[in-house]
PDB file of C-alpha atoms in Angstrom:
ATOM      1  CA  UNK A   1     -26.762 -18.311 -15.435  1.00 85.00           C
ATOM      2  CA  UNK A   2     -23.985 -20.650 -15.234  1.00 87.00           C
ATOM      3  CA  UNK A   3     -21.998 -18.204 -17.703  1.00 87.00           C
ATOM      4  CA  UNK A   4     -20.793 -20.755 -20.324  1.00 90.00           C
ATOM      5  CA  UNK A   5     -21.044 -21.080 -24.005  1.00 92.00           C
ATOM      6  CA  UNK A   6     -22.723 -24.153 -25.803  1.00 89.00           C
ATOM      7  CA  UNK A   7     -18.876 -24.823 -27.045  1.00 93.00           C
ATOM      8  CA  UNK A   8     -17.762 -24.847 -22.981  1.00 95.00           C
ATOM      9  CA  UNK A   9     -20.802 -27.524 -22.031  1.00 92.00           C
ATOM     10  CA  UNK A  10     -19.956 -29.432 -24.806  1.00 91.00           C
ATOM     11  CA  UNK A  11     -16.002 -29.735 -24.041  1.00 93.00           C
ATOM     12  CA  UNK A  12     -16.903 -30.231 -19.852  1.00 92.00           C
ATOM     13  CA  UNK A  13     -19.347 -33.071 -20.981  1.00 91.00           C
ATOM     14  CA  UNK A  14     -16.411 -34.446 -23.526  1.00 92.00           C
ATOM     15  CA  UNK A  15     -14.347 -33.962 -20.054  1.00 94.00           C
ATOM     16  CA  UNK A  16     -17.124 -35.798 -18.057  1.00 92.00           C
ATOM     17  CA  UNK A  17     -17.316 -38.652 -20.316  1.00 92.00           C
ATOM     18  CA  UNK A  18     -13.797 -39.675 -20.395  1.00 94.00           C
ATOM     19  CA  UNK A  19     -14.138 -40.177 -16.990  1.00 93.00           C
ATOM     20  CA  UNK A  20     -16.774 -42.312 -17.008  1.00 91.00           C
ATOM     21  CA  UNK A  21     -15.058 -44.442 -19.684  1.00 93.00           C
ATOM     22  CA  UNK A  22     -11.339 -44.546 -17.441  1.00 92.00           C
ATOM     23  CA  UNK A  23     -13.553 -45.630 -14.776  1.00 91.00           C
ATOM     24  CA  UNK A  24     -15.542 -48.492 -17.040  1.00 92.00           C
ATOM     25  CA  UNK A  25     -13.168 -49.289 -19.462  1.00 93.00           C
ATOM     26  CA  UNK A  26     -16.213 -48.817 -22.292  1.00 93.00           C
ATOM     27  CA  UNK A  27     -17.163 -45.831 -24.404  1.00 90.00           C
ATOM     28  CA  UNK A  28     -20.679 -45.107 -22.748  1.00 86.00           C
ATOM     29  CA  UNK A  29     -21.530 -41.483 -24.181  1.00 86.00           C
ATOM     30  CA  UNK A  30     -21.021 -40.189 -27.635  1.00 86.00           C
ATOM     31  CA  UNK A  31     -22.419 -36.748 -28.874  1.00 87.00           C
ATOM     32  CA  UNK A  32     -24.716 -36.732 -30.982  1.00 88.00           C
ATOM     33  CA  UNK A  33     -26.449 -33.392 -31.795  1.00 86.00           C
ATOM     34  CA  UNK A  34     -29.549 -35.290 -33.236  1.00 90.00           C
ATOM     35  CA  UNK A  35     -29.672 -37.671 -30.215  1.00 88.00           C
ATOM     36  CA  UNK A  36     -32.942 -37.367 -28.019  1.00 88.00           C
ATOM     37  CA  UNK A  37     -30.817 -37.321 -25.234  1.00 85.00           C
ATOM     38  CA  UNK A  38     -30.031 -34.010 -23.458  1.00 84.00           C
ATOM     39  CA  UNK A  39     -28.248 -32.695 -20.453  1.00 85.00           C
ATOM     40  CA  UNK A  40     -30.261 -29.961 -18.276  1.00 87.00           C
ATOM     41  CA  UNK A  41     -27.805 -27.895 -16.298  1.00 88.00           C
ATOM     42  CA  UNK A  42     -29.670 -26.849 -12.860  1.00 89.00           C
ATOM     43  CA  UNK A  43     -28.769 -23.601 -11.298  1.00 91.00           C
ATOM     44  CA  UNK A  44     -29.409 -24.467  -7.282  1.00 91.00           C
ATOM     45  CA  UNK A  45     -28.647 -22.328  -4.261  1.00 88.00           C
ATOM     46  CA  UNK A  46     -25.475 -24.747  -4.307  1.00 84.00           C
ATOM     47  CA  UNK A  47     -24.245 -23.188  -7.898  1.00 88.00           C
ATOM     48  CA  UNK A  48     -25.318 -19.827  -6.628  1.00 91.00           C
ATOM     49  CA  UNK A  49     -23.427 -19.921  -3.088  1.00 90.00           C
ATOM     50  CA  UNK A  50     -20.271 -20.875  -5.162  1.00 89.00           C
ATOM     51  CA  UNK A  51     -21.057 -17.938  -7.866  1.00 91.00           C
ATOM     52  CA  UNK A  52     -21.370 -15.628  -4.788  1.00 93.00           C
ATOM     53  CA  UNK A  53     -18.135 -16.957  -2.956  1.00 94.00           C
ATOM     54  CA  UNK A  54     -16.085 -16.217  -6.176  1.00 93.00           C
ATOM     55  CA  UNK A  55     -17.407 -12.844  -6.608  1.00 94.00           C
ATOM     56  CA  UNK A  56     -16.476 -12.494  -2.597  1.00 95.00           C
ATOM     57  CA  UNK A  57     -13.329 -13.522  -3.090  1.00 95.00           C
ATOM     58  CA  UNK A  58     -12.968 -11.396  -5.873  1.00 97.00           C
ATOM     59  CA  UNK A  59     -13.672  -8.402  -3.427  1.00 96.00           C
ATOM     60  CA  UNK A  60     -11.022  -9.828  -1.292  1.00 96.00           C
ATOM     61  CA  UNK A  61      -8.042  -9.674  -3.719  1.00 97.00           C
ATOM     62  CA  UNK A  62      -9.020  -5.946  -5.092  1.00 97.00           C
ATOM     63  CA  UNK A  63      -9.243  -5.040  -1.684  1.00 96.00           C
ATOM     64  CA  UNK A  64      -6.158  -6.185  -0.994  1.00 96.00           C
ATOM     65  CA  UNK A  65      -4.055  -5.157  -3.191  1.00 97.00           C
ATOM     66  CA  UNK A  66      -5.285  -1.736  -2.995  1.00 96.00           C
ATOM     67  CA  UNK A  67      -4.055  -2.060   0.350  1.00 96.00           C
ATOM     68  CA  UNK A  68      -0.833  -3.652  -1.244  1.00 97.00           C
ATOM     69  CA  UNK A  69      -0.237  -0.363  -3.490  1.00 97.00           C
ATOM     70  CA  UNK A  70      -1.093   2.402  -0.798  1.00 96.00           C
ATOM     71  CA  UNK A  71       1.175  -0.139   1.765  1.00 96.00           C
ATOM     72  CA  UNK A  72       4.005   0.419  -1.028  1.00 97.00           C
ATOM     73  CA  UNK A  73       3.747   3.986  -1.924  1.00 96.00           C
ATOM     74  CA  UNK A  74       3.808   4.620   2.427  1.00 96.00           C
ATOM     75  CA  UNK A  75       6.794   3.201   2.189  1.00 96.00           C
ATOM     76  CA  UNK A  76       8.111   5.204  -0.422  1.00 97.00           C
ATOM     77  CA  UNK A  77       6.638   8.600   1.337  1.00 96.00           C
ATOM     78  CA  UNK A  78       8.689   7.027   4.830  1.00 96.00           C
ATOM     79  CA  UNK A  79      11.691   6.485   2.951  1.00 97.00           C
ATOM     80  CA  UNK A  80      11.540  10.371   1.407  1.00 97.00           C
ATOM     81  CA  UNK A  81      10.945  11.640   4.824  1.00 96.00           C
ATOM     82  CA  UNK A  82      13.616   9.335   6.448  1.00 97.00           C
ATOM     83  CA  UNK A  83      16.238  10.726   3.765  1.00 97.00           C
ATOM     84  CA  UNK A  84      14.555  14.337   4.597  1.00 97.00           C
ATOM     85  CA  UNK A  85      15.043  13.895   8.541  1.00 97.00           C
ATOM     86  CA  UNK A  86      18.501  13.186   7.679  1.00 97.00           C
ATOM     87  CA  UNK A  87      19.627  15.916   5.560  1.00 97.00           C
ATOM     88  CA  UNK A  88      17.774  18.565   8.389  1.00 97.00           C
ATOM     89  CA  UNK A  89      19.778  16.889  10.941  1.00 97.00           C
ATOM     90  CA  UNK A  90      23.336  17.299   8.944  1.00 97.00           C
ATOM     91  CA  UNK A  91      21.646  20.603   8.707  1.00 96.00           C
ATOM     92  CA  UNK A  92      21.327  21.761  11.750  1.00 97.00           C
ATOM     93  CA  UNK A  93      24.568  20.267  13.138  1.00 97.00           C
ATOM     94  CA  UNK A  94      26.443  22.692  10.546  1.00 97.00           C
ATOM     95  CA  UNK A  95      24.367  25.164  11.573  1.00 96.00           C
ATOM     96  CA  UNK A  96      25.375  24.784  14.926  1.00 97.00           C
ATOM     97  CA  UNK A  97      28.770  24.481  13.960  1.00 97.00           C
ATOM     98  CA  UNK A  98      28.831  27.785  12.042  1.00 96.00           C
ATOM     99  CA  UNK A  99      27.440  29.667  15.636  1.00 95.00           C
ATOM    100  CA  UNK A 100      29.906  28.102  17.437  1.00 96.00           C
ATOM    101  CA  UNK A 101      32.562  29.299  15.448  1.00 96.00           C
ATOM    102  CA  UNK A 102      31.082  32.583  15.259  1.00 94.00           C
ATOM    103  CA  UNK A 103      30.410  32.649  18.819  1.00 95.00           C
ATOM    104  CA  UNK A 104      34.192  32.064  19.193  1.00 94.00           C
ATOM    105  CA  UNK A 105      35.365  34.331  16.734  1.00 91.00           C
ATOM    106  CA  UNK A 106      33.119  37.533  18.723  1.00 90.00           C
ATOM    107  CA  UNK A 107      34.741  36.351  22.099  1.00 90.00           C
ATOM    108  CA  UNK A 108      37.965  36.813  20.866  1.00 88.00           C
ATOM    109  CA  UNK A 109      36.892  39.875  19.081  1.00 85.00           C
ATOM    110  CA  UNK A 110      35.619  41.447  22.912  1.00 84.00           C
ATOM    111  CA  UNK A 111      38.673  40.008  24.490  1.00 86.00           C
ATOM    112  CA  UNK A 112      41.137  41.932  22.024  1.00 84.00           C
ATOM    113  CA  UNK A 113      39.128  45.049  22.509  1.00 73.00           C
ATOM    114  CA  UNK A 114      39.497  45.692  19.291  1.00 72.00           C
ATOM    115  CA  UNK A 115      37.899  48.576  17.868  1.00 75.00           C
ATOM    116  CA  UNK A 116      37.575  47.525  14.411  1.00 81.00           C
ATOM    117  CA  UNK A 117      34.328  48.880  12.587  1.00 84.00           C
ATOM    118  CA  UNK A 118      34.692  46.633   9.695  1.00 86.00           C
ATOM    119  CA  UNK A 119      35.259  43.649  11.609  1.00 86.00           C
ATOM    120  CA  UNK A 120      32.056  44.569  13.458  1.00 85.00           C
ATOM    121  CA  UNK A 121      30.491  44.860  10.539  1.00 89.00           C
ATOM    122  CA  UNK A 122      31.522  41.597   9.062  1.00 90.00           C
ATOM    123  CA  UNK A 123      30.277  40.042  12.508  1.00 90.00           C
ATOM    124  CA  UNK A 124      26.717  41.851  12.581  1.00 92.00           C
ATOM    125  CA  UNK A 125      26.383  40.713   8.797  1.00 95.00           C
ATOM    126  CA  UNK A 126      27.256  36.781   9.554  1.00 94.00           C
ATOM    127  CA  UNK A 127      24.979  36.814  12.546  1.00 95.00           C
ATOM    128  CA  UNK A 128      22.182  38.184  10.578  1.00 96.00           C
ATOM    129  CA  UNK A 129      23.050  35.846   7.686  1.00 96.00           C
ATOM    130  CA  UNK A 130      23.141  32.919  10.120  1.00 96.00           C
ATOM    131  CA  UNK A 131      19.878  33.877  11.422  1.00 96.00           C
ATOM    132  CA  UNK A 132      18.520  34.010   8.332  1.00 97.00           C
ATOM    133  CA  UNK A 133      19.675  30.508   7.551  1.00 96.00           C
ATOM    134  CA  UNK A 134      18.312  29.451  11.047  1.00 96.00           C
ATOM    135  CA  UNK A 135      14.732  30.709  10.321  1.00 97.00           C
ATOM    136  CA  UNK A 136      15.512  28.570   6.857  1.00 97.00           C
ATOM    137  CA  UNK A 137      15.825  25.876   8.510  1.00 97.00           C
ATOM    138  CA  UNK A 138      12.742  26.179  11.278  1.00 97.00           C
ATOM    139  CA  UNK A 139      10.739  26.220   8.088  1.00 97.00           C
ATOM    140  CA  UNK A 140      12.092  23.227   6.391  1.00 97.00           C
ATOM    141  CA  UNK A 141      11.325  21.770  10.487  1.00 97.00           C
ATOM    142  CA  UNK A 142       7.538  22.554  10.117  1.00 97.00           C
ATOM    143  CA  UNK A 143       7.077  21.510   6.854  1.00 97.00           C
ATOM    144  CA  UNK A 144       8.616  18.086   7.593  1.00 97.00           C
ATOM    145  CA  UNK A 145       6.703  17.534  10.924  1.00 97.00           C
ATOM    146  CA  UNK A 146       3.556  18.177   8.822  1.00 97.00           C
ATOM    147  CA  UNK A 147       4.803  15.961   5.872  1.00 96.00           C
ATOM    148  CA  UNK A 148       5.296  13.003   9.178  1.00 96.00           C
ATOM    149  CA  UNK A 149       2.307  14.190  10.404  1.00 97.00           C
ATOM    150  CA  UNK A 150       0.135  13.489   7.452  1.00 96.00           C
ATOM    151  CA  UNK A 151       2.211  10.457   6.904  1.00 96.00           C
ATOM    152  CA  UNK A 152       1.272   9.478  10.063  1.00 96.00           C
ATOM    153  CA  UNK A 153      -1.962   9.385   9.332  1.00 97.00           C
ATOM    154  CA  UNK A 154      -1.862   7.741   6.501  1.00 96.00           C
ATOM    155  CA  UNK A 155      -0.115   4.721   8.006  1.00 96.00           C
ATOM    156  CA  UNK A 156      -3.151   4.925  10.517  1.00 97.00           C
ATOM    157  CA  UNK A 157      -5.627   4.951   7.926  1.00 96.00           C
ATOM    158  CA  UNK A 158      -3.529   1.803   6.543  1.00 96.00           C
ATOM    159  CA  UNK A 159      -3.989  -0.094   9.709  1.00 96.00           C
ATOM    160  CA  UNK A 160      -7.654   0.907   9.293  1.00 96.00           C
ATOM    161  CA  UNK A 161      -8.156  -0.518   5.989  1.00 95.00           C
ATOM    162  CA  UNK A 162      -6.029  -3.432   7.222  1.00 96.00           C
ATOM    163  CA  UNK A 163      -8.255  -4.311  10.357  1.00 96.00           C
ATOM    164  CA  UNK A 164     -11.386  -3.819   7.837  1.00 95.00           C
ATOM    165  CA  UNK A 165      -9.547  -6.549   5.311  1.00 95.00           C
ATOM    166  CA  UNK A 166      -9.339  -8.882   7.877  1.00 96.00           C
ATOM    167  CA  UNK A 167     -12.932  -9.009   9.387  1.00 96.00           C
ATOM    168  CA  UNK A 168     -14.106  -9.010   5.635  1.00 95.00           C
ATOM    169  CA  UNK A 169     -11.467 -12.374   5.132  1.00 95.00           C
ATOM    170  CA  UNK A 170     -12.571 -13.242   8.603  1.00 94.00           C
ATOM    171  CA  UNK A 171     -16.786 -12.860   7.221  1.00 94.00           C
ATOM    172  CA  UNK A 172     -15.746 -14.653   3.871  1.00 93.00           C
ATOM    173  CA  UNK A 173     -14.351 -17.548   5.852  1.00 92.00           C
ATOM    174  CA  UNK A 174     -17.434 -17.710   7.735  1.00 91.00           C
ATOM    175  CA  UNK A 175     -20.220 -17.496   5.669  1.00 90.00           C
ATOM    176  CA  UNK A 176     -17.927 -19.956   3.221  1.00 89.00           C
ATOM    177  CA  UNK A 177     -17.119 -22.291   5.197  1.00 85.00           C
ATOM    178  CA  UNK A 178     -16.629 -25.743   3.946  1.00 79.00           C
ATOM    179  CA  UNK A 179     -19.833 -27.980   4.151  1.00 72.00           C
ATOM    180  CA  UNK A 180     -20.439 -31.551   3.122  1.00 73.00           C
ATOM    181  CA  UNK A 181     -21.708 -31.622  -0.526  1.00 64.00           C
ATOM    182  CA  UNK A 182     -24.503 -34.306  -1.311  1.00 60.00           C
TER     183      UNK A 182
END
């Protein structure tokens, strides 16, 4: 139960004994497989309470750094949509240059009273082809409100895993607390 091999007993004891002897100055144990003498290794609640705080705190550290990893790739998903916020705003302020300068360009056009049917052309085609890009662009909008959205709630399932790390530390800690050992 205490998981070690005759080899590991035999090495602690070796480890055990050289105490003893720093502490005596005399060589007071010497194995001896064909000695009458034998250790008896006890497996308490003591030996058991320390088997089950490793394996707790074993829980602890997979926990996390699962949190760690899905903490680091959030941050890589808020980084993508902090580069993609950017680009749709440099986005829309061209668009919104290119109206502008078409909504200047058909004022003049009115104010010559110019009856030009391929210039009017040329105009109806750019507006369409601006609305087209504008509609473009609303999409690319939606798509990266629901790609913040979703990253939103990631973030909040985060904090969730986060606040259930803790009270699990906060439980270890607790039911591990140090005692006096006799």
């Amino acid at each position: 139960r205490f998981n070690l091999s005759q080899q590991q007993v035999l090495e602690l004891t070796q480890q055990a004994a050289k105490l003893w002897e720093q502490e005596t100055g005399q060589q007071n144990f010497i194995y001896d497989p064909q000695a009458e003498f034998s250790i008896n290794l006890i497996f308490d609640e003591r030996q058991q309470r320390s088997t089950d705080r490793l394996q707790g705190l074993d829980q602890l550290k997979q926990q996390q750094q699962q949190w760690e990893m899905q903490n680091q790739q959030l941050q890589q998903v808020k980084e993508e949509i902090q580069r993609t916020t950017a680009l749709i705003a440099s986005k829309q302020a061209q668009l919104n240059l290119q109206f502008q300068q078409y909504n200047t360009e058909v004022l003049r056009f009115n104010q010559t009273r110019s009856n030009s049917k391929d210039l009017a052309q040329q105009f109806s085609q750019r507006q369409k082809a601006l609305e087209q890009q504008s509609l473009v662009l609303q999409r690319e909008v939606q798509e990266h409100n629901q790609r913040t959205q979703q990253l939103n709630q990631r973030i909040q399932n985060l904090n969730q895993n986060n606040q259930q790390l803790v009270a699990s530390a906060s439980q270890f800690n607790q039911v591990f607390q140090p005692h006096l050992f006799h």
